[in-house]
Structure formats: structure tokens, C-alpha cells
PDB file of C-alpha atoms in Angstrom:
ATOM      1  CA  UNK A   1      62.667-216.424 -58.175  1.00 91.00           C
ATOM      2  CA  UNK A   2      63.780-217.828 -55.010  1.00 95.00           C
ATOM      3  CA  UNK A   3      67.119-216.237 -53.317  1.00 95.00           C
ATOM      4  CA  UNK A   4      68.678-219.185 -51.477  1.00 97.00           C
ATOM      5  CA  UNK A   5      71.785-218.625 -48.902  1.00 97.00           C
ATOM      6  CA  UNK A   6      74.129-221.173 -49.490  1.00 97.00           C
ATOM      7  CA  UNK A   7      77.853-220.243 -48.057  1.00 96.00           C
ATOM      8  CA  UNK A   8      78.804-223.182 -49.092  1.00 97.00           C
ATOM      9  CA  UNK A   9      78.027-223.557 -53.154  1.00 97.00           C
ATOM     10  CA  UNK A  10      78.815-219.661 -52.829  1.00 98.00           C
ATOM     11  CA  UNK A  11      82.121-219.937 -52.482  1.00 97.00           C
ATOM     12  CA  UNK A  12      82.298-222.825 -55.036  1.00 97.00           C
ATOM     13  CA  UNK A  13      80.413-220.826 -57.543  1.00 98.00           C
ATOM     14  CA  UNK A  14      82.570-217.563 -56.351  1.00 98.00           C
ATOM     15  CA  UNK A  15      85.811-219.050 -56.865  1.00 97.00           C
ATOM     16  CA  UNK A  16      84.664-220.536 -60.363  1.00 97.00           C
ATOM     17  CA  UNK A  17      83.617-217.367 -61.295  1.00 98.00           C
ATOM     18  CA  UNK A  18      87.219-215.363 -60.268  1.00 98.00           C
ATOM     19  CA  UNK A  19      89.575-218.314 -62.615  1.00 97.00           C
ATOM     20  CA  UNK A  20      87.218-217.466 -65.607  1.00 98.00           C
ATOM     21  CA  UNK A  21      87.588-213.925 -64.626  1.00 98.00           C
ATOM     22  CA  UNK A  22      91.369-213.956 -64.638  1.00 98.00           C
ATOM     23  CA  UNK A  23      91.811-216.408 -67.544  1.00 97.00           C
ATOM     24  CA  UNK A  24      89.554-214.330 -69.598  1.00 98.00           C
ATOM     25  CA  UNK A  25      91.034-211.385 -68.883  1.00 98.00           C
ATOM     26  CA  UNK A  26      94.860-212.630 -69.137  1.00 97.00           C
ATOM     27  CA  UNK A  27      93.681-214.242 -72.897  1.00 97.00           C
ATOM     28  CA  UNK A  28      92.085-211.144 -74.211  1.00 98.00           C
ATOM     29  CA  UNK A  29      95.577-208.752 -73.094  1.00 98.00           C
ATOM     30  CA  UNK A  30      97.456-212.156 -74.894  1.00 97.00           C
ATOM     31  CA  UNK A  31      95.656-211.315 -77.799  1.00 97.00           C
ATOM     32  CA  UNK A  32      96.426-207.644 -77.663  1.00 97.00           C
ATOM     33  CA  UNK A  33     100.119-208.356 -78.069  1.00 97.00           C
ATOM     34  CA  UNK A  34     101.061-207.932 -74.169  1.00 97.00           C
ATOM     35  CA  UNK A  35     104.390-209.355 -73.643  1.00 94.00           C
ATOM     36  CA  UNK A  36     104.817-211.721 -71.598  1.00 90.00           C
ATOM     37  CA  UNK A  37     106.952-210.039 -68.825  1.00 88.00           C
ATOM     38  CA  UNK A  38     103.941-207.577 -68.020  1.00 96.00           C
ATOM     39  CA  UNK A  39     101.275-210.180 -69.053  1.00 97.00           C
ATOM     40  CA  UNK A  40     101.031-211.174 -65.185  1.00 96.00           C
ATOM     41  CA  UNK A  41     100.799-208.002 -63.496  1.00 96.00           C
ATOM     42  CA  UNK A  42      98.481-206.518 -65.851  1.00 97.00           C
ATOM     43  CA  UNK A  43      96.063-209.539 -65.480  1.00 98.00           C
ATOM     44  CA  UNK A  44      96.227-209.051 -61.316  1.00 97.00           C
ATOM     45  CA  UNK A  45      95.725-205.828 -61.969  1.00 97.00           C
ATOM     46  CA  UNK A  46      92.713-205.503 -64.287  1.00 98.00           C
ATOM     47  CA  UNK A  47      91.501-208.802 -62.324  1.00 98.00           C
ATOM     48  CA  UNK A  48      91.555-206.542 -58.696  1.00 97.00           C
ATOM     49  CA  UNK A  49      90.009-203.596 -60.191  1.00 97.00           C
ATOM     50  CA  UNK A  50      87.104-205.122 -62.104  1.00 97.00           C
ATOM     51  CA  UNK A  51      87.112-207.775 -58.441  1.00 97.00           C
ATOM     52  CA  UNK A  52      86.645-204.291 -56.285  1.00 96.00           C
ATOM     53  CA  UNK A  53      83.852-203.266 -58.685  1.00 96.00           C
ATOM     54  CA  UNK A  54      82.285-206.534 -58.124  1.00 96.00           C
ATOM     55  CA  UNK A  55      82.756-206.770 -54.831  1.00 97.00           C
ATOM     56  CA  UNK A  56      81.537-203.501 -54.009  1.00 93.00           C
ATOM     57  CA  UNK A  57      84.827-201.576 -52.497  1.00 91.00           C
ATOM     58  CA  UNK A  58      84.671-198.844 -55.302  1.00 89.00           C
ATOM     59  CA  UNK A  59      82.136-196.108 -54.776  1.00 91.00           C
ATOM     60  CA  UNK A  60      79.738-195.792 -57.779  1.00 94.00           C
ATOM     61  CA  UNK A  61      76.492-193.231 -58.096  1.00 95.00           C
ATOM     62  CA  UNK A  62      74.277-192.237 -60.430  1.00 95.00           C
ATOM     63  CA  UNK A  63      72.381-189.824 -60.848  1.00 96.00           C
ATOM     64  CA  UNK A  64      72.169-189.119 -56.776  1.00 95.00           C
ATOM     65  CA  UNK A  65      71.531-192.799 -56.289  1.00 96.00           C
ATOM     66  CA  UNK A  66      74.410-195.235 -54.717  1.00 95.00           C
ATOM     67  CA  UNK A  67      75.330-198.581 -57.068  1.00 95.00           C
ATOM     68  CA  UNK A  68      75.831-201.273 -54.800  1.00 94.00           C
ATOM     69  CA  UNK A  69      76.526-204.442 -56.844  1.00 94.00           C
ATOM     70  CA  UNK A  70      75.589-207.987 -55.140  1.00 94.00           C
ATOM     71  CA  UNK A  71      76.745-211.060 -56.302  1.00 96.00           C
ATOM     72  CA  UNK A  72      74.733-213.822 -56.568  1.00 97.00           C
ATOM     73  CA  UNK A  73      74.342-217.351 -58.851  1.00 98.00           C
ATOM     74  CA  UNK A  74      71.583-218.497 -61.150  1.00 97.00           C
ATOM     75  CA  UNK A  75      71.497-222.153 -60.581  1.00 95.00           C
ATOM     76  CA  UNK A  76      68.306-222.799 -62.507  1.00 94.00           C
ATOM     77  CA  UNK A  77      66.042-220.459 -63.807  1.00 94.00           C
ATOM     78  CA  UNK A  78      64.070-220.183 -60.837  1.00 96.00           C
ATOM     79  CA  UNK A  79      67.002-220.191 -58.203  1.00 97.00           C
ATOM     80  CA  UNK A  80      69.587-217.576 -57.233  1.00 97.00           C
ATOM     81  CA  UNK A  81      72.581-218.542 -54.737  1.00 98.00           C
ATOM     82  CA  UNK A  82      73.964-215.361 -52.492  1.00 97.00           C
ATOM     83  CA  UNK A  83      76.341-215.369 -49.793  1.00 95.00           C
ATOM     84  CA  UNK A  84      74.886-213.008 -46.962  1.00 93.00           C
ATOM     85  CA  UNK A  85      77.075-210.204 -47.648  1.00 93.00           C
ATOM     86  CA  UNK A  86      79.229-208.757 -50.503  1.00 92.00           C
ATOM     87  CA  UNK A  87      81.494-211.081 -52.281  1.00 96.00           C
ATOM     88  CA  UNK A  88      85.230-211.548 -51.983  1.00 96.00           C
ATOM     89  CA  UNK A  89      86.303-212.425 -55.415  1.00 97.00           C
ATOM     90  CA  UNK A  90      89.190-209.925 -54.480  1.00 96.00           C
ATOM     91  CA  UNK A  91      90.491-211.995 -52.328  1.00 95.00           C
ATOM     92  CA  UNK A  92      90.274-214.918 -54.547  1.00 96.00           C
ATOM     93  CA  UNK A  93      92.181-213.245 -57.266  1.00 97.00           C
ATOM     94  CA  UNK A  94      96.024-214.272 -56.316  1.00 95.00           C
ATOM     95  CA  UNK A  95      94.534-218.110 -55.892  1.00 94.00           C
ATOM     96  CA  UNK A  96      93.472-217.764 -59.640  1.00 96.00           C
ATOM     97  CA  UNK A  97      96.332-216.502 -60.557  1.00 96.00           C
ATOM     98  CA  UNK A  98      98.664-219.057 -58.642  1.00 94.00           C
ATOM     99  CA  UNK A  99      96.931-221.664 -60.853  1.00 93.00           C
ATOM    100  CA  UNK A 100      96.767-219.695 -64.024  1.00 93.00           C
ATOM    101  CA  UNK A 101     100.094-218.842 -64.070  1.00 92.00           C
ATOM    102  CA  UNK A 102     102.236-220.809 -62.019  1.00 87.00           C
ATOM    103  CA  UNK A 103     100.330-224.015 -62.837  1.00 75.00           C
ATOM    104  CA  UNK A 104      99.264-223.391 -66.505  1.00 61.00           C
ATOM    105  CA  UNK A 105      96.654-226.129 -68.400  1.00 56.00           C
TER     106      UNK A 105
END
């Protein structure tokens, strides 16, 4: 498997990633009967924690050992686009949910 840095088709990819994220996450509380006056800030809310996880800002061990997630993209089945560094799908959140829920499909 090649590991390719591409900042570029990263941040595509990355911001592709975060509206499914937050879509998915803003159907599934839909379907749990959330009303729609909390449906928004529960999505951002769920959407920043599980982005921190992601992103690696929340501290996770096991067992003695450190988890430190890194993001990357399976373009093919031989090819994996990364970024460097840790991803920023936090920050990416409130521009998924500016077109999620102020400019619906």
C-alpha cells in the first residue's frame, strides 16, 4: 500500500467525509424522534465529539498504550491519501452544518 501526501485531495476527501458525518448523524437522531428545536445542536454536538475523537484532541489508552487515530483516504485499493498531520474535521463541522441546515437538499 502506498501512503501518498496530497494536501490538496485531503482536504477534498476531509470535507466530504465531515457532510456525511453530520448528515448521518443529524438523520439517525431524526429517526429517534428528536424534535426539531434541539435537532441542530445535538447534531453539532455529537458531530464535534465524534470530530475530536477523529481528529485526535481526546486522550484515549489502552491497556498502557496511547490511541492516536490518523486519518487517511483509500483511493484505490493500493493507495492511501494523508494530510501530514492530524485532521481537522473539527473545524469543518460548522461548514457542514451551514449547508445541512441552513441550506437543506
Amino acid at each position: 500500500m502506498k501512503l501518498i501526501h496530497d494536501s490538496e485531495l485531503f482536504n477534498t476527501l476531509q470535507a466530504k467525509f465531515t457532510a456525511e458525518l453530520v448528515t448521518r448523524i443529524k438523520i439517525k437522531l431524526q429517526e429517534a424522534g428528536i424534535a426539531s428545536e434541539q435537532l441542530e445542536d445535538l447534531t453539532v454536538s455529537i458531530a464535534l465529539s465524534v470530530a475530536g475523537v477523529i481528529d485526535d484532541l481526546a486522550e484515549i489508552e489502552t491497556a498502557g498504550i496511547e490511541v492516536h487515530p490518523y486519518l487517511s483516504f483509500r483511493t484505490d485499493d493500493e493507495t492511501l491519501i494523508h494530510w501530514g498531520e492530524n485532521a481537522y474535521t473539527y473545524e469543518q463541522v460548522y461548514g457542514a452544518m451551514q449547508t445541512l441546515f441552513r441550506n437543506p437538499r
